[in-house]
Amino acid sequence: SSSGVLVVTGTGATGWGRSIHRDHRSELVLPAPVDARLAYFVREAFPSPTTGTSLVEGIVEPGSEAAVRITSRMESGGTIFGDGIEADHVNFEWGMTATIELAAKRLHLVR
């Protein structure tokens, strides 16, 4: 049980991702801008009588079968959004599952 999960890419590891990394006092190495890895952090993990808090952060590595699967238990108001832009969201209601994994195609920064 938590207030959300933050998924951090290499290009996003300097803002909110770095902040939650610091708040967690995490020993994970955040992805660099060109890394294909993803880091994830559970926000405000709450150990209720039926849930634990043993999985609060991790890394999804390229070439692994690893993915993060999240199932919503929110009655209403659950959302998935990117880059802090809540207005551009997908509804994430009770029973829906989101799978977070590495994309087959990568974004390339053009300078």
Coordinates of C-alpha atoms in Angstrom, one line a residue:
S1 CA 0.0 0.0 0.0
S2 CA 1.5 3.3 -1.0
S3 CA 0.7 6.7 -2.6
G4 CA 2.3 5.6 -5.9
V5 CA 5.3 4.3 -7.7
L6 CA 7.9 6.4 -9.4
V7 CA 9.7 5.0 -12.5
V8 CA 13.0 6.7 -13.4
T9 CA 14.8 6.7 -16.7
G10 CA 18.3 7.9 -17.3
T11 CA 17.1 11.2 -18.6
G12 CA 14.8 11.6 -15.7
A13 CA 17.2 10.7 -12.9
T14 CA 18.0 14.3 -12.0
G15 CA 14.7 15.6 -10.7
W16 CA 12.0 13.8 -8.8
G17 CA 13.8 10.5 -9.2
R18 CA 16.9 11.9 -7.5
S19 CA 14.8 13.4 -4.8
I20 CA 13.0 10.1 -3.9
H21 CA 16.4 8.2 -4.2
R22 CA 17.8 10.6 -1.6
D23 CA 14.7 10.3 0.6
H24 CA 14.9 6.5 0.5
R25 CA 18.6 6.7 1.4
S26 CA 19.0 4.3 -1.5
E27 CA 22.1 2.5 -2.4
L28 CA 20.9 1.9 -6.0
V29 CA 22.9 3.5 -8.7
L30 CA 20.5 5.7 -10.7
P31 CA 20.6 5.3 -14.5
A32 CA 22.8 7.7 -16.3
P33 CA 21.3 9.7 -19.2
V34 CA 22.4 7.1 -21.8
D35 CA 21.6 4.0 -19.8
A36 CA 18.8 1.7 -20.8
R37 CA 18.0 0.8 -17.2
L38 CA 15.0 1.9 -15.2
A39 CA 14.9 2.5 -11.5
Y40 CA 11.6 2.3 -9.5
F41 CA 10.7 3.6 -6.1
V42 CA 7.5 3.1 -4.0
R43 CA 6.3 6.3 -2.5
E44 CA 5.3 6.3 1.1
A45 CA 5.1 2.6 1.5
F46 CA 2.6 1.7 4.2
P47 CA 2.8 -1.7 6.0
S48 CA -0.9 -2.4 6.6
P49 CA -2.0 -5.6 8.4
T50 CA -2.3 -7.3 5.0
T51 CA 0.6 -5.7 3.1
G52 CA 4.3 -5.5 3.6
T53 CA 7.0 -3.2 2.5
S54 CA 9.7 -5.6 1.4
L55 CA 9.7 -4.3 -2.2
V56 CA 10.2 -0.6 -2.2
E57 CA 12.8 0.0 -4.9
G58 CA 14.7 -1.8 -7.7
I59 CA 16.3 -1.7 -11.1
V60 CA 15.1 -3.2 -14.4
E61 CA 18.1 -4.2 -16.4
P62 CA 18.4 -4.5 -20.2
G63 CA 18.4 -8.2 -21.4
S64 CA 16.5 -9.4 -18.3
E65 CA 13.0 -10.7 -18.2
A66 CA 12.4 -8.3 -15.3
A67 CA 9.4 -6.0 -15.3
V68 CA 7.4 -4.2 -12.7
R69 CA 3.8 -5.2 -12.5
I70 CA 1.5 -3.0 -10.5
T71 CA -2.2 -3.8 -9.8
S72 CA -4.4 -1.0 -8.7
R73 CA -6.5 -1.4 -5.5
M74 CA -7.8 2.2 -5.7
E75 CA -11.6 2.4 -5.8
S76 CA -11.4 5.5 -7.9
G77 CA -9.0 8.3 -9.0
G78 CA -6.0 6.1 -9.8
T79 CA -3.8 7.5 -12.6
I80 CA -0.6 6.8 -14.5
F81 CA 1.2 9.9 -15.9
G82 CA 4.6 10.8 -17.2
D83 CA 7.0 13.6 -16.3
G84 CA 4.8 15.0 -13.6
I85 CA 2.1 16.1 -16.1
E86 CA -1.1 14.8 -14.4
A87 CA -3.3 16.4 -17.0
D88 CA -2.0 13.9 -19.6
H89 CA -2.9 10.7 -17.7
V90 CA -4.3 7.2 -18.1
N91 CA -7.0 6.1 -15.7
F92 CA -5.7 3.3 -13.4
E93 CA -8.8 2.0 -11.5
W94 CA -9.4 -1.1 -9.2
G95 CA -8.1 -4.4 -10.7
M96 CA -6.2 -2.8 -13.6
T97 CA -2.6 -4.0 -14.0
A98 CA 0.3 -1.9 -15.5
T99 CA 3.5 -3.5 -16.7
I100 CA 6.6 -1.3 -16.7
E101 CA 9.4 -2.7 -18.8
L102 CA 12.1 -1.5 -21.1
A103 CA 11.0 -0.4 -24.5
A104 CA 12.2 -2.1 -27.7
K105 CA 13.0 1.4 -29.2
R106 CA 15.0 4.0 -27.3
L107 CA 14.7 7.7 -27.4
H108 CA 17.8 9.5 -28.8
L109 CA 18.7 13.0 -27.7
V110 CA 19.5 15.3 -30.6
R111 CA 21.8 18.2 -29.9

